[in-house]
PDB file of C-alpha atoms in Angstrom:
ATOM      1  CA  ASN A   1      55.793 183.048  36.466  1.00  0.00           C
ATOM      2  CA  PRO A   2      55.410 182.724  39.754  1.00  0.00           C
ATOM      3  CA  MET A   3      57.712 180.285  42.073  1.00  0.00           C
ATOM      4  CA  PHE A   4      56.484 180.864  45.487  1.00  0.00           C
ATOM      5  CA  ILE A   5      54.318 182.332  47.989  1.00  0.00           C
ATOM      6  CA  THR A   6      53.797 182.762  51.470  1.00  0.00           C
ATOM      7  CA  VAL A   7      51.384 184.172  53.420  1.00  0.00           C
ATOM      8  CA  SER A   8      52.048 187.000  56.774  1.00  0.00           C
ATOM      9  CA  GLN A   9      50.585 186.678  60.093  1.00  0.00           C
ATOM     10  CA  GLU A  10      48.234 189.541  58.723  1.00  0.00           C
ATOM     11  CA  GLY A  11      47.217 187.406  56.049  1.00  0.00           C
ATOM     12  CA  TYR A  12      48.672 189.531  53.179  1.00  0.00           C
ATOM     13  CA  ILE A  13      49.982 186.620  50.521  1.00  0.00           C
ATOM     14  CA  PHE A  14      53.254 187.365  48.800  1.00  0.00           C
ATOM     15  CA  VAL A  15      54.251 185.916  45.223  1.00  0.00           C
ATOM     16  CA  SER A  16      57.374 185.917  43.968  1.00  0.00           C
ATOM     17  CA  ASP A  17      57.963 185.973  40.283  1.00  0.00           C
ATOM     18  CA  CYS A  18      60.946 184.528  38.541  1.00  0.00           C
ATOM     19  CA  LEU A  19      60.166 185.743  35.090  1.00  0.00           C
ATOM     20  CA  THR A  20      59.357 189.769  36.167  1.00  0.00           C
ATOM     21  CA  HIS A  21      61.654 189.679  38.758  1.00  0.00           C
ATOM     22  CA  PHE A  22      58.993 191.367  41.021  1.00  0.00           C
ATOM     23  CA  VAL A  23      57.084 190.302  44.665  1.00  0.00           C
ATOM     24  CA  TYR A  24      53.370 190.828  44.490  1.00  0.00           C
ATOM     25  CA  VAL A  25      51.370 191.589  47.152  1.00  0.00           C
ATOM     26  CA  TYR A  26      47.306 190.679  47.780  1.00  0.00           C
ATOM     27  CA  ASN A  27      44.729 190.699  50.710  1.00  0.00           C
ATOM     28  CA  ARG A  28      43.374 187.582  51.961  1.00  0.00           C
ATOM     29  CA  ASP A  29      40.704 188.062  49.349  1.00  0.00           C
ATOM     30  CA  GLY A  30      42.988 187.814  46.441  1.00  0.00           C
ATOM     31  CA  GLN A  31      42.720 191.748  45.444  1.00  0.00           C
ATOM     32  CA  PHE A  32      46.277 193.030  44.244  1.00  0.00           C
ATOM     33  CA  LEU A  33      47.621 195.352  46.653  1.00  0.00           C
ATOM     34  CA  PHE A  34      51.196 196.229  45.177  1.00  0.00           C
ATOM     35  CA  GLN A  35      54.396 195.181  43.966  1.00  0.00           C
ATOM     36  CA  PHE A  36      58.065 195.896  44.566  1.00  0.00           C
ATOM     37  CA  GLY A  37      61.639 194.358  43.479  1.00  0.00           C
ATOM     38  CA  GLY A  38      62.212 194.723  40.231  1.00  0.00           C
ATOM     39  CA  LYS A  39      65.307 193.508  37.391  1.00  0.00           C
ATOM     40  CA  GLY A  40      68.810 194.992  38.953  1.00  0.00           C
ATOM     41  CA  SER A  41      71.260 194.299  40.991  1.00  0.00           C
ATOM     42  CA  GLY A  42      70.678 197.737  43.257  1.00  0.00           C
ATOM     43  CA  GLU A  43      69.292 197.807  46.678  1.00  0.00           C
ATOM     44  CA  GLY A  44      65.641 196.551  46.559  1.00  0.00           C
ATOM     45  CA  GLN A  45      65.986 195.378  43.001  1.00  0.00           C
ATOM     46  CA  LEU A  46      65.547 191.475  42.286  1.00  0.00           C
ATOM     47  CA  ASN A  47      66.888 188.980  39.911  1.00  0.00           C
ATOM     48  CA  GLU A  48      65.103 186.126  39.509  1.00  0.00           C
ATOM     49  CA  PRO A  49      63.568 185.856  42.996  1.00  0.00           C
ATOM     50  CA  GLY A  50      62.682 182.868  44.771  1.00  0.00           C
ATOM     51  CA  GLY A  51      61.968 181.460  47.812  1.00  0.00           C
ATOM     52  CA  ILE A  52      59.919 184.426  50.436  1.00  0.00           C
ATOM     53  CA  CYS A  53      58.519 184.500  53.899  1.00  0.00           C
ATOM     54  CA  THR A  54      57.929 186.581  56.968  1.00  0.00           C
ATOM     55  CA  ASP A  55      59.460 187.399  60.141  1.00  0.00           C
ATOM     56  CA  ARG A  56      57.492 187.820  63.155  1.00  0.00           C
ATOM     57  CA  ALA A  57      57.536 191.929  62.683  1.00  0.00           C
ATOM     58  CA  GLY A  58      56.249 191.171  59.397  1.00  0.00           C
ATOM     59  CA  ASN A  59      59.096 191.975  57.314  1.00  0.00           C
ATOM     60  CA  ILE A  60      59.386 190.215  53.996  1.00  0.00           C
ATOM     61  CA  VAL A  61      62.714 188.153  53.375  1.00  0.00           C
ATOM     62  CA  VAL A  62      63.456 187.170  49.652  1.00  0.00           C
ATOM     63  CA  ALA A  63      66.248 184.494  47.908  1.00  0.00           C
ATOM     64  CA  ASP A  64      67.452 186.960  45.571  1.00  0.00           C
ATOM     65  CA  TRP A  65      68.399 183.613  43.077  1.00  0.00           C
ATOM     66  CA  GLY A  66      69.933 185.536  40.774  1.00  0.00           C
ATOM     67  CA  ASN A  67      71.887 188.448  42.770  1.00  0.00           C
ATOM     68  CA  ASP A  68      73.257 185.412  45.121  1.00  0.00           C
ATOM     69  CA  ARG A  69      71.712 187.325  47.628  1.00  0.00           C
ATOM     70  CA  VAL A  70      69.151 187.290  50.589  1.00  0.00           C
ATOM     71  CA  GLU A  71      67.272 190.199  51.011  1.00  0.00           C
ATOM     72  CA  LEU A  72      65.097 192.075  53.812  1.00  0.00           C
ATOM     73  CA  PHE A  73      61.947 194.238  53.112  1.00  0.00           C
ATOM     74  CA  ASP A  74      59.235 195.836  55.240  1.00  0.00           C
ATOM     75  CA  LYS A  75      56.074 195.222  55.004  1.00  0.00           C
ATOM     76  CA  THR A  76      55.257 198.397  52.355  1.00  0.00           C
ATOM     77  CA  GLY A  77      58.072 196.577  50.269  1.00  0.00           C
ATOM     78  CA  ARG A  78      60.315 199.253  51.057  1.00  0.00           C
ATOM     79  CA  PHE A  79      64.292 197.729  50.990  1.00  0.00           C
ATOM     80  CA  LEU A  80      65.840 196.865  54.485  1.00  0.00           C
ATOM     81  CA  THR A  81      68.525 195.319  53.992  1.00  0.00           C
ATOM     82  CA  HIS A  82      70.874 192.297  52.687  1.00  0.00           C
ATOM     83  CA  ILE A  83      70.818 189.494  55.097  1.00  0.00           C
ATOM     84  CA  THR A  84      73.221 187.985  53.410  1.00  0.00           C
ATOM     85  CA  THR A  85      75.848 188.371  49.949  1.00  0.00           C
ATOM     86  CA  ASP A  86      77.818 185.234  50.430  1.00  0.00           C
ATOM     87  CA  LEU A  87      75.560 182.275  49.219  1.00  0.00           C
ATOM     88  CA  LYS A  88      75.441 180.600  45.343  1.00  0.00           C
ATOM     89  CA  TRP A  89      72.002 180.770  44.404  1.00  0.00           C
ATOM     90  CA  PRO A  90      70.231 180.591  47.134  1.00  0.00           C
ATOM     91  CA  CYS A  91      66.759 179.679  46.803  1.00  0.00           C
ATOM     92  CA  GLY A  92      64.645 178.516  49.876  1.00  0.00           C
ATOM     93  CA  VAL A  93      64.103 180.594  52.964  1.00  0.00           C
ATOM     94  CA  ALA A  94      61.923 179.297  56.075  1.00  0.00           C
ATOM     95  CA  MET A  95      61.700 181.863  59.382  1.00  0.00           C
ATOM     96  CA  ALA A  96      61.749 179.290  62.117  1.00  0.00           C
ATOM     97  CA  PRO A  97      59.126 179.347  64.894  1.00  0.00           C
ATOM     98  CA  GLN A  98      61.841 181.127  67.424  1.00  0.00           C
ATOM     99  CA  GLY A  99      63.194 183.233  65.014  1.00  0.00           C
ATOM    100  CA  PRO A 100      66.151 181.930  63.012  1.00  0.00           C
ATOM    101  CA  LEU A 101      66.159 182.048  59.716  1.00  0.00           C
ATOM    102  CA  VAL A 102      66.854 178.789  57.263  1.00  0.00           C
ATOM    103  CA  VAL A 103      67.969 179.223  54.144  1.00  0.00           C
ATOM    104  CA  SER A 104      68.897 176.760  51.419  1.00  0.00           C
ATOM    105  CA  ASP A 105      70.803 177.104  48.003  1.00  0.00           C
ATOM    106  CA  ALA A 106      71.486 175.330  44.830  1.00  0.00           C
ATOM    107  CA  ASN A 107      74.577 173.946  45.670  1.00  0.00           C
ATOM    108  CA  ASP A 108      72.493 171.801  48.505  1.00  0.00           C
ATOM    109  CA  THR A 109      73.861 173.964  51.781  1.00  0.00           C
ATOM    110  CA  VAL A 110      71.217 175.298  54.632  1.00  0.00           C
TER     111      VAL A 110
END
């Protein structure tokens, strides 16, 4: 059940899937490369991932809706850090051109 999609500067396609709790990664031709996440609340695990974007370094930002946090992964899907854990149901993420991360949640907070 794909929910959100983004394309990195290198042309990689990232798709978040809220039913499988994974992020799927494809090359620019649509060939599957790898997946990361998986259901859970531990570091690197996701629970109903939603919005997704990449930063200028190619890192992947994921709104982890079911865990009430926003996660940062490197371009290979390796967990780096929790960006924030104080939102209720974060659902959308976007990286502004000059770098600030914008996050929206299900309570109409940006």
